[in-house]
């Protein structure tokens, strides 16, 4: 038995909105055998635009039962049936959420008439319920009312059953198919094409624009996890409705996938990505010349228009680095903003001190330059050579003087005799501190995969 369901609601996500109307048509595979319909008091105001769309007003539901009063009837109608709806995940998320609140746990298979329509009747200009009904000659005098839409969906479902010459409905109901959990507008072929390998995947909207970028050690498994569960939140429901296509890039290793994801999020700025959009180290070590002509080193928050000599996660990290440079090169702690009191300079060590104007700028600036050179010399140049996408290649990621240069794929037999030779085989990419630290941490964990350049 199939239960064709349609609901009207006060909004687009279940955990913050109520149901105003429920209609269920029980279908035995040939015809509708039972009908159920009721208005529901959502116990909250129905927004004006919803009233205009559905025609259901606050006055109409004032004397209607709340959902908890009809939950038992609805549960028993749906229990043991195949839940069918047009964009099934929307209706199912509402019904299941509100049944759970009332103490009922609905577990059943689902079928989406949007997805089935695309498979059984391919090539139509639109698969919205209204346009499908118009194209197929299905009458619906109560559009955007639960009873009218449920009846129209039941008629549509009967046509789909009659025209399903390739058994798409049977295939969708197979336990291992999991097609019913996919977004309504996403072709299953896109899922079938995904690799069981490391990579980066892209969710596209109806116009082809990338709306989400993700990375995974196993792309197919990770993408499938996006569609598991029945989260009733607004963001998830909107996210699923907007997924029309998936593309991907093989990456060879999880590290390459992590790096490429960070690059692509910065490049594409996808709507539904939250992490990595704002990630930057909070502090940097800067050099500047003061009014007296003395070069000064300082730890400060990262600034968009100034390039730091070195970046660090915290103010403490930066101050520790500066303290070591002060000791190694006899710099002035006051000119480096490490000592901020009015006491005598603690870093003079018996030498003349620049903060009192005793040491001239040229002499002091030379020591600062030596410190800067030492800081830069400590920034390593190395490459990570790892598995490739195929057996005859390796992936390669290059860090040059502590900064991410780029990455690519090189032949299994390629020997990099020089840095310039290797760079000719790699694609430069814009880097950031997140990528640099991620690659550096990987190098520390797997030193045998490093190629170090002097």
Short mmCIF file of C-alpha atoms in Angstrom, two decimals:
data_model
loop_
_atom_site.label_atom_id
_atom_site.label_comp_id
_atom_site.label_asym_id
_atom_site.label_seq_id
_atom_site.Cartn_x
_atom_site.Cartn_y
_atom_site.Cartn_z
CA UNK A 1 0.00 0.00 0.00
CA UNK A 2 1.06 3.53 -0.77
CA UNK A 3 0.18 6.62 1.24
CA UNK A 4 0.14 9.72 -0.97
CA UNK A 5 0.59 12.70 1.33
CA UNK A 6 0.37 16.46 1.00
CA UNK A 7 0.54 19.07 3.72
CA UNK A 8 0.27 22.83 4.09
CA UNK A 9 2.46 24.57 6.66
CA UNK A 10 3.27 27.94 8.20
CA UNK A 11 6.82 27.92 6.80
CA UNK A 12 9.60 25.98 5.14
CA UNK A 13 11.19 23.95 7.97
CA UNK A 14 9.60 21.62 10.47
CA UNK A 15 11.33 22.42 13.74
CA UNK A 16 10.13 26.03 13.76
CA UNK A 17 6.83 25.82 11.90
CA UNK A 18 3.46 24.15 12.22
CA UNK A 19 1.20 22.15 9.92
CA UNK A 20 -2.10 23.76 8.88
CA UNK A 21 -3.56 20.95 6.76
CA UNK A 22 -2.92 17.26 6.10
CA UNK A 23 -4.33 15.08 3.34
CA UNK A 24 -3.60 11.37 2.77
CA UNK A 25 -4.75 9.17 -0.10
CA UNK A 26 -4.21 5.44 0.41
CA UNK A 27 -3.41 3.78 -2.91
CA UNK A 28 -3.31 0.02 -3.53
CA UNK A 29 -1.23 0.25 -6.71
CA UNK A 30 -4.31 0.55 -8.92
CA UNK A 31 -6.53 3.17 -7.36
CA UNK A 32 -7.16 5.28 -4.26
CA UNK A 33 -8.95 3.18 -1.64
CA UNK A 34 -9.22 5.65 1.25
CA UNK A 35 -8.99 9.39 1.76
CA UNK A 36 -8.22 11.43 4.84
CA UNK A 37 -8.09 15.21 5.17
CA UNK A 38 -8.13 17.66 8.06
CA UNK A 39 -7.26 21.21 8.88
CA UNK A 40 -4.78 21.51 11.76
CA UNK A 41 -4.42 24.31 14.27
CA UNK A 42 -0.67 25.18 14.11
CA UNK A 43 -1.00 27.12 17.37
CA UNK A 44 0.82 30.06 15.86
CA UNK A 45 0.10 32.82 13.37
CA UNK A 46 -0.04 31.92 9.68
CA UNK A 47 2.14 34.42 7.76
CA UNK A 48 0.37 36.70 5.30
CA UNK A 49 2.15 35.28 2.25
CA UNK A 50 1.19 31.72 3.28
CA UNK A 51 -2.43 32.80 3.70
CA UNK A 52 -2.33 34.34 0.23
CA UNK A 53 -0.80 31.18 -1.28
CA UNK A 54 -3.01 28.55 0.35
CA UNK A 55 -6.14 30.46 1.24
CA UNK A 56 -5.94 29.00 4.77
CA UNK A 57 -6.52 31.76 7.31
CA UNK A 58 -6.08 31.98 11.07
CA UNK A 59 -9.87 31.99 11.45
CA UNK A 60 -10.20 28.73 9.47
CA UNK A 61 -7.84 26.80 11.78
CA UNK A 62 -8.97 28.41 15.04
CA UNK A 63 -11.39 25.59 15.80
CA UNK A 64 -9.35 22.85 14.06
CA UNK A 65 -7.62 20.20 16.22
CA UNK A 66 -3.92 20.64 17.06
CA UNK A 67 -1.62 18.09 15.48
CA UNK A 68 -1.24 16.06 18.67
CA UNK A 69 -4.99 15.35 18.60
CA UNK A 70 -4.83 13.84 15.10
CA UNK A 71 -1.35 12.31 15.42
CA UNK A 72 -2.65 8.82 16.25
CA UNK A 73 -4.93 8.74 13.19
CA UNK A 74 -2.16 10.00 10.91
CA UNK A 75 0.39 7.56 12.31
CA UNK A 76 -1.87 4.54 11.83
CA UNK A 77 -2.70 5.61 8.26
CA UNK A 78 1.01 5.91 7.39
CA UNK A 79 2.52 3.08 9.43
CA UNK A 80 3.53 0.16 7.21
CA UNK A 81 2.82 2.10 4.02
CA UNK A 82 5.16 3.56 1.41
CA UNK A 83 5.18 7.33 1.93
CA UNK A 84 4.69 9.11 -1.42
CA UNK A 85 4.79 12.85 -2.01
CA UNK A 86 5.88 15.46 -4.50
CA UNK A 87 9.29 16.45 -3.06
CA UNK A 88 8.88 13.74 -0.46
CA UNK A 89 11.63 14.84 1.93
CA UNK A 90 9.81 18.09 2.68
CA UNK A 91 6.46 16.48 3.59
CA UNK A 92 8.12 13.57 5.36
CA UNK A 93 10.34 15.84 7.48
CA UNK A 94 7.27 17.75 8.74
CA UNK A 95 5.10 14.71 9.39
CA UNK A 96 7.88 12.72 11.05
CA UNK A 97 8.99 15.67 13.22
CA UNK A 98 5.51 16.46 14.50
CA UNK A 99 4.72 12.79 15.05
CA UNK A 100 7.89 12.51 17.14
CA UNK A 101 6.79 15.49 19.23
CA UNK A 102 3.48 13.68 19.79
CA UNK A 103 5.26 10.47 20.80
CA UNK A 104 5.15 8.45 17.55
CA UNK A 105 8.19 7.18 15.63
CA UNK A 106 7.39 6.95 11.92
CA UNK A 107 9.69 4.64 9.95
CA UNK A 108 8.77 3.87 6.35
CA UNK A 109 10.06 3.78 2.80
CA UNK A 110 9.60 6.89 0.68
CA UNK A 111 9.00 7.66 -2.97
CA UNK A 112 9.33 11.08 -4.57
CA UNK A 113 7.10 11.80 -7.55
CA UNK A 114 9.48 14.55 -8.68
CA UNK A 115 12.35 12.07 -9.00
CA UNK A 116 10.11 9.38 -10.49
CA UNK A 117 8.66 11.84 -12.97
CA UNK A 118 12.13 12.76 -14.22
CA UNK A 119 12.93 9.08 -14.77
CA UNK A 120 9.65 7.73 -16.12
CA UNK A 121 8.65 10.82 -18.14
CA UNK A 122 12.00 12.40 -19.08
CA UNK A 123 12.41 15.57 -21.11
CA UNK A 124 9.52 17.64 -19.73
CA UNK A 125 10.21 21.37 -19.26
CA UNK A 126 9.25 21.33 -15.58
CA UNK A 127 8.46 18.80 -12.87
CA UNK A 128 6.62 21.07 -10.45
CA UNK A 129 3.26 19.61 -9.52
CA UNK A 130 1.25 22.40 -11.12
CA UNK A 131 3.07 22.23 -14.47
CA UNK A 132 3.09 18.44 -14.52
CA UNK A 133 -0.65 18.39 -13.95
CA UNK A 134 -1.19 20.94 -16.73
CA UNK A 135 1.02 18.97 -19.14
CA UNK A 136 -0.62 15.62 -18.32
CA UNK A 137 -4.18 16.96 -18.19
CA UNK A 138 -4.67 16.26 -14.47
CA UNK A 139 -7.37 18.52 -13.02
CA UNK A 140 -6.71 20.22 -9.71
CA UNK A 141 -9.22 22.84 -8.64
CA UNK A 142 -7.69 23.17 -5.15
CA UNK A 143 -4.06 24.01 -5.89
CA UNK A 144 -1.98 24.66 -2.75
CA UNK A 145 -4.57 22.95 -0.61
CA UNK A 146 -3.61 19.58 0.84
CA UNK A 147 -6.63 17.60 -0.37
CA UNK A 148 -6.43 18.94 -3.92
CA UNK A 149 -2.67 18.44 -4.22
CA UNK A 150 -2.79 14.97 -2.64
CA UNK A 151 -5.51 13.92 -5.10
CA UNK A 152 -3.53 15.31 -8.03
CA UNK A 153 -0.37 13.56 -6.80
CA UNK A 154 -2.32 10.29 -6.50
CA UNK A 155 -3.48 10.62 -10.12
CA UNK A 156 0.09 11.42 -11.18
CA UNK A 157 1.36 8.41 -9.25
CA UNK A 158 -1.15 6.15 -11.01
CA UNK A 159 0.20 7.40 -14.37
CA UNK A 160 3.77 6.79 -13.22
CA UNK A 161 2.88 3.23 -12.18
CA UNK A 162 1.27 2.60 -15.57
CA UNK A 163 4.20 3.99 -17.56
CA UNK A 164 7.05 2.54 -15.49
CA UNK A 165 8.24 0.12 -18.17
CA UNK A 166 11.79 0.07 -16.77
CA UNK A 167 10.74 -0.64 -13.16
CA UNK A 168 12.14 2.60 -11.72
CA UNK A 169 9.68 2.44 -8.81
CA UNK A 170 10.76 -1.08 -7.87
CA UNK A 171 14.41 -0.08 -8.10
CA UNK A 172 13.84 2.99 -5.91
CA UNK A 173 12.24 0.84 -3.23
CA UNK A 174 15.13 -1.61 -2.99
CA UNK A 175 16.80 -1.35 0.38
CA UNK A 176 20.25 -0.70 -1.08
CA UNK A 177 18.99 1.85 -3.60
CA UNK A 178 18.59 4.69 -1.08
CA UNK A 179 17.35 6.80 -3.98
CA UNK A 180 14.41 8.04 -1.93
CA UNK A 181 16.79 9.94 0.36
CA UNK A 182 18.35 11.92 -2.51
CA UNK A 183 17.38 15.55 -3.15
CA UNK A 184 14.41 15.74 -5.54
CA UNK A 185 16.29 17.47 -8.35
CA UNK A 186 19.52 15.43 -8.23
CA UNK A 187 19.94 12.68 -10.85
CA UNK A 188 20.97 9.36 -9.32
CA UNK A 189 23.51 9.06 -12.14
CA UNK A 190 25.52 11.84 -10.51
CA UNK A 191 25.83 9.70 -7.36
CA UNK A 192 26.68 6.60 -9.39
CA UNK A 193 29.52 8.46 -11.11
CA UNK A 194 31.25 9.45 -7.86
CA UNK A 195 34.49 7.60 -7.01
CA UNK A 196 35.34 5.65 -3.89
CA UNK A 197 38.54 7.70 -3.67
CA UNK A 198 39.92 10.94 -2.21
CA UNK A 199 38.70 14.07 -3.89
CA UNK A 200 36.76 17.32 -3.87
CA UNK A 201 33.08 17.45 -4.79
CA UNK A 202 30.88 20.35 -5.88
CA UNK A 203 27.12 20.79 -5.45
CA UNK A 204 25.57 22.91 -8.22
CA UNK A 205 22.23 24.71 -8.30
CA UNK A 206 19.74 24.82 -11.16
CA UNK A 207 21.86 27.34 -13.09
CA UNK A 208 25.07 25.38 -12.60
CA UNK A 209 26.51 27.67 -9.93
CA UNK A 210 28.54 25.96 -7.22
CA UNK A 211 26.70 26.27 -3.89
CA UNK A 212 28.85 23.93 -1.79
CA UNK A 213 32.37 22.49 -1.92
CA UNK A 214 33.48 19.52 0.17
CA UNK A 215 36.41 17.17 0.44
CA UNK A 216 36.63 13.51 1.43
CA UNK A 217 38.84 10.49 1.68
CA UNK A 218 35.97 8.60 0.03
CA UNK A 219 33.92 10.97 -2.13
CA UNK A 220 30.91 8.71 -2.74
CA UNK A 221 30.54 7.78 0.91
CA UNK A 222 30.86 11.40 2.08
CA UNK A 223 28.37 12.76 -0.45
CA UNK A 224 25.83 10.09 0.53
CA UNK A 225 26.16 11.16 4.16
CA UNK A 226 24.82 14.62 3.24
CA UNK A 227 21.48 13.03 2.40
CA UNK A 228 21.12 10.63 5.32
CA UNK A 229 18.84 11.36 8.27
CA UNK A 230 15.77 13.56 8.34
CA UNK A 231 16.99 16.85 9.75
CA UNK A 232 13.98 19.17 9.70
CA UNK A 233 15.95 22.43 9.88
CA UNK A 234 15.40 25.21 7.38
CA UNK A 235 19.00 25.36 6.17
CA UNK A 236 19.15 21.65 5.38
CA UNK A 237 15.79 21.62 3.59
CA UNK A 238 16.72 24.64 1.48
CA UNK A 239 20.15 23.14 0.81
CA UNK A 240 18.68 19.86 -0.48
CA UNK A 241 16.11 21.59 -2.69
CA UNK A 242 18.84 23.58 -4.43
CA UNK A 243 21.10 20.64 -5.36
CA UNK A 244 20.63 19.86 -9.06
CA UNK A 245 24.02 18.43 -10.04
CA UNK A 246 27.25 17.10 -8.51
CA UNK A 247 30.73 17.26 -10.05
CA UNK A 248 34.05 16.20 -8.57
CA UNK A 249 37.83 16.19 -8.92
CA UNK A 250 39.99 13.17 -8.10
CA UNK A 251 42.86 14.15 -5.83
CA UNK A 252 44.96 11.07 -5.17
CA UNK A 253 45.36 11.79 -1.45
CA UNK A 254 43.28 13.24 1.34
CA UNK A 255 45.86 16.01 1.85
CA UNK A 256 45.51 17.22 -1.75
CA UNK A 257 41.73 17.14 -1.29
CA UNK A 258 42.00 19.25 1.89
CA UNK A 259 44.20 21.80 0.12
CA UNK A 260 42.05 21.96 -3.01
CA UNK A 261 38.89 22.39 -0.93
CA UNK A 262 40.42 25.40 0.84
CA UNK A 263 41.47 26.90 -2.50
CA UNK A 264 38.09 26.35 -4.13
CA UNK A 265 36.10 27.77 -1.23
CA UNK A 266 38.16 30.97 -1.42
CA UNK A 267 37.79 31.07 -5.21
CA UNK A 268 34.08 30.22 -5.52
CA UNK A 269 32.75 31.48 -2.17
CA UNK A 270 29.87 28.92 -2.19
CA UNK A 271 26.62 29.90 -0.52
CA UNK A 272 26.40 26.97 1.89
CA UNK A 273 30.03 26.72 3.00
CA UNK A 274 30.67 28.29 6.38
CA UNK A 275 34.12 27.08 7.44
CA UNK A 276 37.34 28.23 5.72
CA UNK A 277 35.73 31.39 4.35
CA UNK A 278 37.14 33.51 7.14
CA UNK A 279 40.09 31.44 8.32
CA UNK A 280 43.32 33.37 8.71
CA UNK A 281 45.89 33.42 11.47
CA UNK A 282 45.02 36.20 13.86
CA UNK A 283 48.52 37.68 14.36
CA UNK A 284 51.65 38.50 12.40
CA UNK A 285 55.15 39.90 12.97
CA UNK A 286 55.59 43.19 11.13
CA UNK A 287 58.55 45.50 10.45
CA UNK A 288 58.31 49.27 10.05
CA UNK A 289 60.52 52.36 10.40
CA UNK A 290 59.66 54.90 13.08
CA UNK A 291 60.02 58.68 12.87
CA UNK A 292 63.55 58.58 14.21
CA UNK A 293 64.66 56.17 11.49
CA UNK A 294 64.82 53.03 13.64
CA UNK A 295 63.50 49.74 12.22
CA UNK A 296 61.03 48.22 14.63
CA UNK A 297 59.56 44.74 14.92
CA UNK A 298 56.10 44.20 16.39
CA UNK A 299 53.44 41.56 16.86
CA UNK A 300 50.03 42.79 15.79
CA UNK A 301 46.69 41.54 14.54
CA UNK A 302 46.60 40.61 10.88
CA UNK A 303 45.85 43.54 8.59
CA UNK A 304 44.44 43.19 5.10
CA UNK A 305 46.74 45.71 3.44
CA UNK A 306 50.01 44.77 5.17
CA UNK A 307 52.09 41.64 4.57
CA UNK A 308 53.58 40.17 7.75
CA UNK A 309 57.09 38.76 7.94
CA UNK A 310 55.64 35.78 9.79
CA UNK A 311 52.17 34.66 10.86
CA UNK A 312 51.17 33.04 14.12
CA UNK A 313 48.09 31.75 15.89
CA UNK A 314 48.32 33.88 19.01
CA UNK A 315 49.88 36.98 20.48
CA UNK A 316 51.91 34.76 22.82
CA UNK A 317 53.44 32.81 19.91
CA UNK A 318 54.53 36.04 18.24
CA UNK A 319 55.99 37.49 21.44
CA UNK A 320 57.99 34.29 22.04
CA UNK A 321 59.50 34.50 18.56
CA UNK A 322 60.37 38.17 19.03
CA UNK A 323 61.96 37.44 22.40
CA UNK A 324 64.28 34.88 20.80
CA UNK A 325 65.27 37.37 18.09
CA UNK A 326 65.96 40.01 20.76
CA UNK A 327 68.29 37.63 22.58
CA UNK A 328 70.03 36.36 19.44
CA UNK A 329 70.63 39.75 17.79
CA UNK A 330 70.77 42.10 20.81
CA UNK A 331 67.68 43.99 19.74
CA UNK A 332 65.93 46.49 21.95
CA UNK A 333 62.88 44.98 23.71
CA UNK A 334 61.32 48.42 23.96
CA UNK A 335 61.62 49.05 20.22
CA UNK A 336 60.09 45.57 19.71
CA UNK A 337 57.20 46.39 22.09
CA UNK A 338 58.13 43.50 24.39
CA UNK A 339 59.07 45.78 27.29
CA UNK A 340 56.43 48.46 27.76
CA UNK A 341 57.25 49.94 31.18
CA UNK A 342 59.44 52.96 31.98
CA UNK A 343 62.23 50.97 33.59
CA UNK A 344 65.72 50.81 32.02
CA UNK A 345 65.90 48.62 28.94
CA UNK A 346 66.36 44.98 30.00
CA UNK A 347 67.79 43.90 26.68
CA UNK A 348 70.80 46.15 26.49
CA UNK A 349 73.02 43.50 28.10
CA UNK A 350 75.67 46.10 28.81
CA UNK A 351 75.58 47.36 25.24
CA UNK A 352 74.45 50.78 24.08
CA UNK A 353 70.67 50.81 23.62
CA UNK A 354 68.73 52.18 20.65
CA UNK A 355 65.62 53.10 22.64
CA UNK A 356 67.62 55.85 24.38
CA UNK A 357 69.05 57.08 21.09
CA UNK A 358 72.58 56.01 22.04
CA UNK A 359 72.96 53.42 19.26
CA UNK A 360 72.55 55.08 15.87
CA UNK A 361 69.82 53.92 13.45
CA UNK A 362 72.19 52.50 10.85
CA UNK A 363 73.90 50.21 13.35
CA UNK A 364 70.66 49.11 14.96
CA UNK A 365 68.82 48.63 11.66
CA UNK A 366 71.57 46.31 10.46
CA UNK A 367 70.89 44.03 13.43
CA UNK A 368 67.16 44.15 12.72
CA UNK A 369 67.83 43.15 9.11
CA UNK A 370 69.95 40.22 10.28
CA UNK A 371 67.05 39.17 12.52
CA UNK A 372 64.61 39.42 9.61
CA UNK A 373 66.94 37.39 7.40
CA UNK A 374 67.22 34.75 10.10
CA UNK A 375 63.45 34.63 10.48
CA UNK A 376 63.03 34.16 6.74
CA UNK A 377 65.82 31.57 6.56
CA UNK A 378 63.98 29.45 9.09
CA UNK A 379 61.04 29.23 6.70
CA UNK A 380 61.53 25.92 4.88
CA UNK A 381 61.28 24.98 1.21
CA UNK A 382 60.07 21.44 0.67
CA UNK A 383 57.66 19.33 -1.34
CA UNK A 384 55.33 16.52 -0.29
CA UNK A 385 55.49 13.67 -2.78
CA UNK A 386 52.67 11.19 -2.27
CA UNK A 387 50.24 8.88 -4.04
CA UNK A 388 48.65 10.07 -7.27
CA UNK A 389 45.32 9.50 -8.94
CA UNK A 390 46.79 6.61 -10.95
CA UNK A 391 49.57 4.12 -10.43
CA UNK A 392 51.93 5.89 -12.84
CA UNK A 393 51.94 9.29 -11.09
CA UNK A 394 52.57 11.03 -7.77
CA UNK A 395 50.84 14.03 -6.24
CA UNK A 396 53.13 16.87 -5.26
CA UNK A 397 52.58 19.90 -3.00
CA UNK A 398 55.26 22.61 -2.74
CA UNK A 399 55.99 24.92 0.18
CA UNK A 400 58.53 27.62 -0.81
CA UNK A 401 60.15 29.66 1.94
CA UNK A 402 57.35 28.81 4.30
CA UNK A 403 54.57 29.75 1.88
CA UNK A 404 52.30 27.49 -0.14
CA UNK A 405 53.35 27.69 -3.80
CA UNK A 406 51.09 25.22 -5.55
CA UNK A 407 50.55 21.57 -6.39
CA UNK A 408 50.02 19.11 -9.19
CA UNK A 409 50.88 15.63 -10.42
CA UNK A 410 54.23 14.37 -11.61
CA UNK A 411 55.35 11.16 -13.26
CA UNK A 412 56.20 8.22 -11.06
CA UNK A 413 59.69 8.35 -12.62
CA UNK A 414 60.21 12.11 -12.34
CA UNK A 415 63.29 13.23 -10.37
CA UNK A 416 63.33 16.87 -9.31
CA UNK A 417 66.97 17.97 -9.61
CA UNK A 418 66.10 21.58 -8.83
CA UNK A 419 63.32 23.66 -7.41
CA UNK A 420 62.74 25.46 -10.71
CA UNK A 421 62.46 22.15 -12.53
CA UNK A 422 59.78 20.96 -10.11
CA UNK A 423 57.85 24.24 -10.28
CA UNK A 424 57.54 23.84 -14.05
CA UNK A 425 55.38 20.76 -13.42
CA UNK A 426 53.13 22.31 -10.77
CA UNK A 427 50.19 24.71 -10.89
CA UNK A 428 50.59 27.82 -8.69
CA UNK A 429 47.66 28.55 -6.39
CA UNK A 430 46.93 31.34 -3.92
CA UNK A 431 47.80 30.14 -0.45
CA UNK A 432 46.94 31.03 3.10
CA UNK A 433 48.07 30.14 6.60
CA UNK A 434 45.54 27.33 6.90
CA UNK A 435 47.02 25.53 3.89
CA UNK A 436 50.61 26.19 4.95
CA UNK A 437 50.08 24.83 8.45
CA UNK A 438 48.13 21.82 7.18
CA UNK A 439 50.94 20.83 4.79
CA UNK A 440 53.64 21.53 7.39
CA UNK A 441 51.87 19.39 9.98
CA UNK A 442 51.56 16.60 7.43
CA UNK A 443 55.30 16.85 6.69
CA UNK A 444 56.11 16.52 10.38
CA UNK A 445 53.92 13.42 10.58
CA UNK A 446 55.32 11.82 7.41
CA UNK A 447 58.91 13.10 6.95
CA UNK A 448 59.71 10.23 4.59
CA UNK A 449 57.41 11.84 2.00
CA UNK A 450 59.30 15.15 1.99
CA UNK A 451 61.69 16.45 -0.64
CA UNK A 452 63.73 19.23 0.98
CA UNK A 453 65.33 21.97 -1.12
CA UNK A 454 68.19 24.13 0.15
#
